[in-house]
mmCIF file of C-alpha atoms in Angstrom:
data_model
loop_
_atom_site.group_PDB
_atom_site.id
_atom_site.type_symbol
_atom_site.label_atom_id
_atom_site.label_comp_id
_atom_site.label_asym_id
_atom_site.label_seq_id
_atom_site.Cartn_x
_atom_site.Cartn_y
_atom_site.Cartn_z
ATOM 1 C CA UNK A 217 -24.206 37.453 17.066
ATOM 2 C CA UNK A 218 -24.144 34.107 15.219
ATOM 3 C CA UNK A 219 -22.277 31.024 17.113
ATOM 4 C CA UNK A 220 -19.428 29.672 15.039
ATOM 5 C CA UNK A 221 -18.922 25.874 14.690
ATOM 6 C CA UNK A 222 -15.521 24.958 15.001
ATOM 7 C CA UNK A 223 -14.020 21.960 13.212
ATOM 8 C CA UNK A 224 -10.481 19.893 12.384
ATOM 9 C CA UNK A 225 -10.636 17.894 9.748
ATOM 10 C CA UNK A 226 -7.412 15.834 8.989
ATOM 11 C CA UNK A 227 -6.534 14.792 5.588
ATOM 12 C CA UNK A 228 -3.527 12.810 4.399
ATOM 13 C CA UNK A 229 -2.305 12.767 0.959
ATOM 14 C CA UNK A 230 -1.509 9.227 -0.789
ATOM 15 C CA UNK A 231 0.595 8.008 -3.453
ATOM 16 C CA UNK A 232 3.783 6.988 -4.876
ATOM 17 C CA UNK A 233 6.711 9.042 -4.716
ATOM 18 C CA UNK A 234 7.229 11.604 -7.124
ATOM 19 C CA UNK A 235 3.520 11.809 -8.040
ATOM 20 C CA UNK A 236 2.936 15.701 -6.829
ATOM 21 C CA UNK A 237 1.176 15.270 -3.657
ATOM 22 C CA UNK A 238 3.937 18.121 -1.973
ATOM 23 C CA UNK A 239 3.133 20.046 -4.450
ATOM 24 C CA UNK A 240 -0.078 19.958 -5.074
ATOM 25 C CA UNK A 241 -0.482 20.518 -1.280
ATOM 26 C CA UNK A 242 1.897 23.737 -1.397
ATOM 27 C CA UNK A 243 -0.425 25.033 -4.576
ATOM 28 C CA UNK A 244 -3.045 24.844 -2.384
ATOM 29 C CA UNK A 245 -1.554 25.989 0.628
ATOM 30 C CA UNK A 246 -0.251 29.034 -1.198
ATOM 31 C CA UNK A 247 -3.602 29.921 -3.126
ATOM 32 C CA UNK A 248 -6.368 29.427 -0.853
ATOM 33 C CA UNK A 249 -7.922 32.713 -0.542
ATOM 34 C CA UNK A 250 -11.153 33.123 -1.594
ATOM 35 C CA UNK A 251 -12.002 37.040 -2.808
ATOM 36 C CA UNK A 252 -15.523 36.090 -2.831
ATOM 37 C CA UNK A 253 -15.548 34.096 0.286
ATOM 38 C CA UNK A 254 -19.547 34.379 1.941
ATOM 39 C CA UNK A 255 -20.006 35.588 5.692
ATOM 40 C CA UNK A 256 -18.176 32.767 8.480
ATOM 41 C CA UNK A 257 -20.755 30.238 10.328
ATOM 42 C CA UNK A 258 -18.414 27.434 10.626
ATOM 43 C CA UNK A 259 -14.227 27.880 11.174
ATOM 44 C CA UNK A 260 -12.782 24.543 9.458
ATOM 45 C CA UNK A 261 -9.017 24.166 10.429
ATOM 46 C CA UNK A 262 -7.233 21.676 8.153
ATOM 47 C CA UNK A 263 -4.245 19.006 9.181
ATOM 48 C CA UNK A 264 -3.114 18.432 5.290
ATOM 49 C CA UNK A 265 -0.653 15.176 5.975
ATOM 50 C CA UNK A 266 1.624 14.730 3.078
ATOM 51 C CA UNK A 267 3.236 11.407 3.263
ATOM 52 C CA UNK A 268 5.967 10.140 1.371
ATOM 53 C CA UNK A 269 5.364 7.633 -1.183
ATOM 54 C CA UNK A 270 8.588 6.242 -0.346
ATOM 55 C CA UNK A 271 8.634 2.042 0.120
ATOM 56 C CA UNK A 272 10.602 2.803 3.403
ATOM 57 C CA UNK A 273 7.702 4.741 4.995
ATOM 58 C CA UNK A 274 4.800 2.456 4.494
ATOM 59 C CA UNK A 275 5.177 0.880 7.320
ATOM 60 C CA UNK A 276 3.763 3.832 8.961
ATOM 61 C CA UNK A 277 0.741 4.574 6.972
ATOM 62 C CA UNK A 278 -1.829 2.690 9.767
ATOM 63 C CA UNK A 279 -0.265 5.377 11.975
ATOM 64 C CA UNK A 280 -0.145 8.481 9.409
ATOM 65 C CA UNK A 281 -3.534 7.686 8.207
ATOM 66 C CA UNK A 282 -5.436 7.100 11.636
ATOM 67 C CA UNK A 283 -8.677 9.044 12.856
ATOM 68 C CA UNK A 284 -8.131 10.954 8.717
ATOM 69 C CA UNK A 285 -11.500 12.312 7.685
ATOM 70 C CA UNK A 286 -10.612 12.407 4.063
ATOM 71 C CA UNK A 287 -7.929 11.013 1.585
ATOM 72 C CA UNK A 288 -6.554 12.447 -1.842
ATOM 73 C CA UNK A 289 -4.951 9.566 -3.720
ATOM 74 C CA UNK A 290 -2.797 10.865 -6.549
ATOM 75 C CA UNK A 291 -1.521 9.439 -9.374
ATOM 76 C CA UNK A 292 0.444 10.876 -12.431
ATOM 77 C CA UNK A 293 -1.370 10.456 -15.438
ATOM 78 C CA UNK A 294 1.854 9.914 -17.756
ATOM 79 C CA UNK A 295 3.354 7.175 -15.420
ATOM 80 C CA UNK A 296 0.880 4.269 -15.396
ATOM 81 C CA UNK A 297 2.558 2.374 -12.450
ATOM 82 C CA UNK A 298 1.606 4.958 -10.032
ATOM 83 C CA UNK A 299 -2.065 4.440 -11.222
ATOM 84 C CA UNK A 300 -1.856 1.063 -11.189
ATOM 85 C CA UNK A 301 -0.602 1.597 -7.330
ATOM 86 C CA UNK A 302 -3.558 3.443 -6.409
ATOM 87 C CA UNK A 303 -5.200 -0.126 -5.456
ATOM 88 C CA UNK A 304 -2.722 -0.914 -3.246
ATOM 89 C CA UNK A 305 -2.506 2.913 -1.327
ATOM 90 C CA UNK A 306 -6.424 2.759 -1.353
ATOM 91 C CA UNK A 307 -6.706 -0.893 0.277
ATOM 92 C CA UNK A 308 -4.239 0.379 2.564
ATOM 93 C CA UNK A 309 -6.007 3.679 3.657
ATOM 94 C CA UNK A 310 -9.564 2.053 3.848
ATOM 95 C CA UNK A 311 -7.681 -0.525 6.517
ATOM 96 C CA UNK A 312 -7.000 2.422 8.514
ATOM 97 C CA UNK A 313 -10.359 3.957 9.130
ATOM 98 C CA UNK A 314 -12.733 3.301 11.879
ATOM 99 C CA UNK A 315 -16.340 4.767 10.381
ATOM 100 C CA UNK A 316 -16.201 4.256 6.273
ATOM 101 C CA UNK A 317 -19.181 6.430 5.873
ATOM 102 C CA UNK A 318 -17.970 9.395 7.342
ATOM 103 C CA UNK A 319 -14.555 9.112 5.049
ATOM 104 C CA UNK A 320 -14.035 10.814 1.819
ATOM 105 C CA UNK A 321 -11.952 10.024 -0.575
ATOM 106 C CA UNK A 322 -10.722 11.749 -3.906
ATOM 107 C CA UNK A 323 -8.577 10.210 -6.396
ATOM 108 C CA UNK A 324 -6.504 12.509 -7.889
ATOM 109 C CA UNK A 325 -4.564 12.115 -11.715
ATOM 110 C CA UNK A 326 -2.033 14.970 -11.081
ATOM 111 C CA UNK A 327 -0.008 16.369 -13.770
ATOM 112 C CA UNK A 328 -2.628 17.956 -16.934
ATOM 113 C CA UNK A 329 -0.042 20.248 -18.079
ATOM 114 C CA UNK A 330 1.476 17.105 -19.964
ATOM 115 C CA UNK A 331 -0.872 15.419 -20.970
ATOM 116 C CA UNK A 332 0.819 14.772 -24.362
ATOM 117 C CA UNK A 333 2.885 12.043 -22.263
ATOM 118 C CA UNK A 334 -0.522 10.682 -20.787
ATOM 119 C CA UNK A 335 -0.551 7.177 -19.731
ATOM 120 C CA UNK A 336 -3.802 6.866 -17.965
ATOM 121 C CA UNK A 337 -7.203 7.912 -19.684
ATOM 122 C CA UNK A 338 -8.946 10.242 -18.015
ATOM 123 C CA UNK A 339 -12.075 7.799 -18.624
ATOM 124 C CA UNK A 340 -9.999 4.452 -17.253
ATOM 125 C CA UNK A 341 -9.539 6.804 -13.811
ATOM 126 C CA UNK A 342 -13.140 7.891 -13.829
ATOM 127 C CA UNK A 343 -14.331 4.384 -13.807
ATOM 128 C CA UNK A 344 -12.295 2.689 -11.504
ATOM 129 C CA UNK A 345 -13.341 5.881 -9.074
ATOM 130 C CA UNK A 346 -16.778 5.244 -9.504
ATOM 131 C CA UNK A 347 -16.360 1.513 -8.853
ATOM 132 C CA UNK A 348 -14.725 2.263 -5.390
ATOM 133 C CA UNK A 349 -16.621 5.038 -4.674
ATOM 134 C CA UNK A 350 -13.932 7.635 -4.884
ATOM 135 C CA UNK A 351 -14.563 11.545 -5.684
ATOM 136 C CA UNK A 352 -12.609 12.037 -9.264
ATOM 137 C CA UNK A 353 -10.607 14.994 -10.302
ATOM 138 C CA UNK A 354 -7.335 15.508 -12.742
ATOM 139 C CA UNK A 355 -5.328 18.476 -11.411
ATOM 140 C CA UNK A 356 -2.184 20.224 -12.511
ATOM 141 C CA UNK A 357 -0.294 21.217 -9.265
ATOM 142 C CA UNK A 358 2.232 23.262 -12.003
ATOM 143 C CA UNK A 359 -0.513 25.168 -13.395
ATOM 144 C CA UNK A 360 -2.907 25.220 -9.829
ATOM 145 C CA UNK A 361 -5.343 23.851 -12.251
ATOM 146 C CA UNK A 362 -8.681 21.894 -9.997
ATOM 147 C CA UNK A 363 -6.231 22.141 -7.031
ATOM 148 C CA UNK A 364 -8.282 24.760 -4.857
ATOM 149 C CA UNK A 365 -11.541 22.837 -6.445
ATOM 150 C CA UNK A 366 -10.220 19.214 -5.438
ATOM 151 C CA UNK A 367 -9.708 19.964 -2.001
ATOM 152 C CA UNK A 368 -12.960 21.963 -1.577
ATOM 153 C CA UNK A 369 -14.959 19.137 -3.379
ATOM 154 C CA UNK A 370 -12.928 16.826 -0.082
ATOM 155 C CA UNK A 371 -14.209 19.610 2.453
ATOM 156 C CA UNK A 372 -17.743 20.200 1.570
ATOM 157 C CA UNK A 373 -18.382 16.560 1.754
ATOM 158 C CA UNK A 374 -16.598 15.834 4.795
ATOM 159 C CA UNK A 375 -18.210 18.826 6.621
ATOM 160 C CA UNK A 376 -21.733 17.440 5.004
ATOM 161 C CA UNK A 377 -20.588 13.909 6.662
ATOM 162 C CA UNK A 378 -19.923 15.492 10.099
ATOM 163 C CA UNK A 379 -23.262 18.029 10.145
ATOM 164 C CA UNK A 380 -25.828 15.788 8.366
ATOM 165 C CA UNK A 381 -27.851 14.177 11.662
#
């Protein structure tokens, strides 16, 4: 019998209020079954922290955001102040971590299903990701569109980070 690895991997979800992080956290919450899933050799239990984007709360991020493996920071893409606010929740998140190269973090344009309203090119996002760093993805938490696929991308690299020697 094969020894399983077990693992907890906490990741906190970033971003002004009213962006989607609840629900693109419920989407995935709700829809994570895999029908082709491949035989168990590790157990990964996730601590999804969904914090509010509220100005009243960010006092608490340094707290919310401490010993977090991985970060989604989400944006909408038809409001262009929450993009524009991604610098300051990123700056923010990075102060909190101990070991930068064992963090991952995704930014996250939320809401494809209106993209007729769009704001924020999906280009503009890619390159300020790649500047920082960041994993990239535009999601639709309505439609569970790249929701299961974001958050995998976010665990395969930060179980890569913790097994690679």
């Amino acid at each position: 019998m094969q020894d399983i690895n077990y693992y907890l991997f906490k990741i906190v979800m970033l971003g002004d209020s009213g962006v989607g992080k609840s629900n693109i956290s419920t989407q995935y919450l709700q829809n994570v079954f895999n029908v082709e899933s491949k035989s168990t050799v590790a157990m990964i239990k996730i601590q999804l922290w969904d914090i509010s984007g509220d100005e009243k709360y960010r006092s608490l991020i340094d707290t919310y955001c401490s010993r977090a493996m991985g970060a989604l920071i989400v944006y909408d893409i038809t409001n262009r102040t929450t993009f524009e606010n991604v610098e300051w929740w990123l700056k923010e998140f990075r102060r909190s971590y101990i070991d930068p190269n064992n963090v991952v973090i995704m930014l996250v344009g939320n809401k494809t299903d209106i993209a007729d309203r769009r704001q924020v090119s999906t280009e503009e996002a890619k390159s300020f990701a790649e500047r920082e760093n960041l994993l990239f993805m535009e999601t639709s938490a309505l439609c569970a569109t790249n929701v299961e696929e974001g958050f995998t991308n976010v665990l395969t690299q930060i179980y890569h980070n913790v097994t690679s020697p």
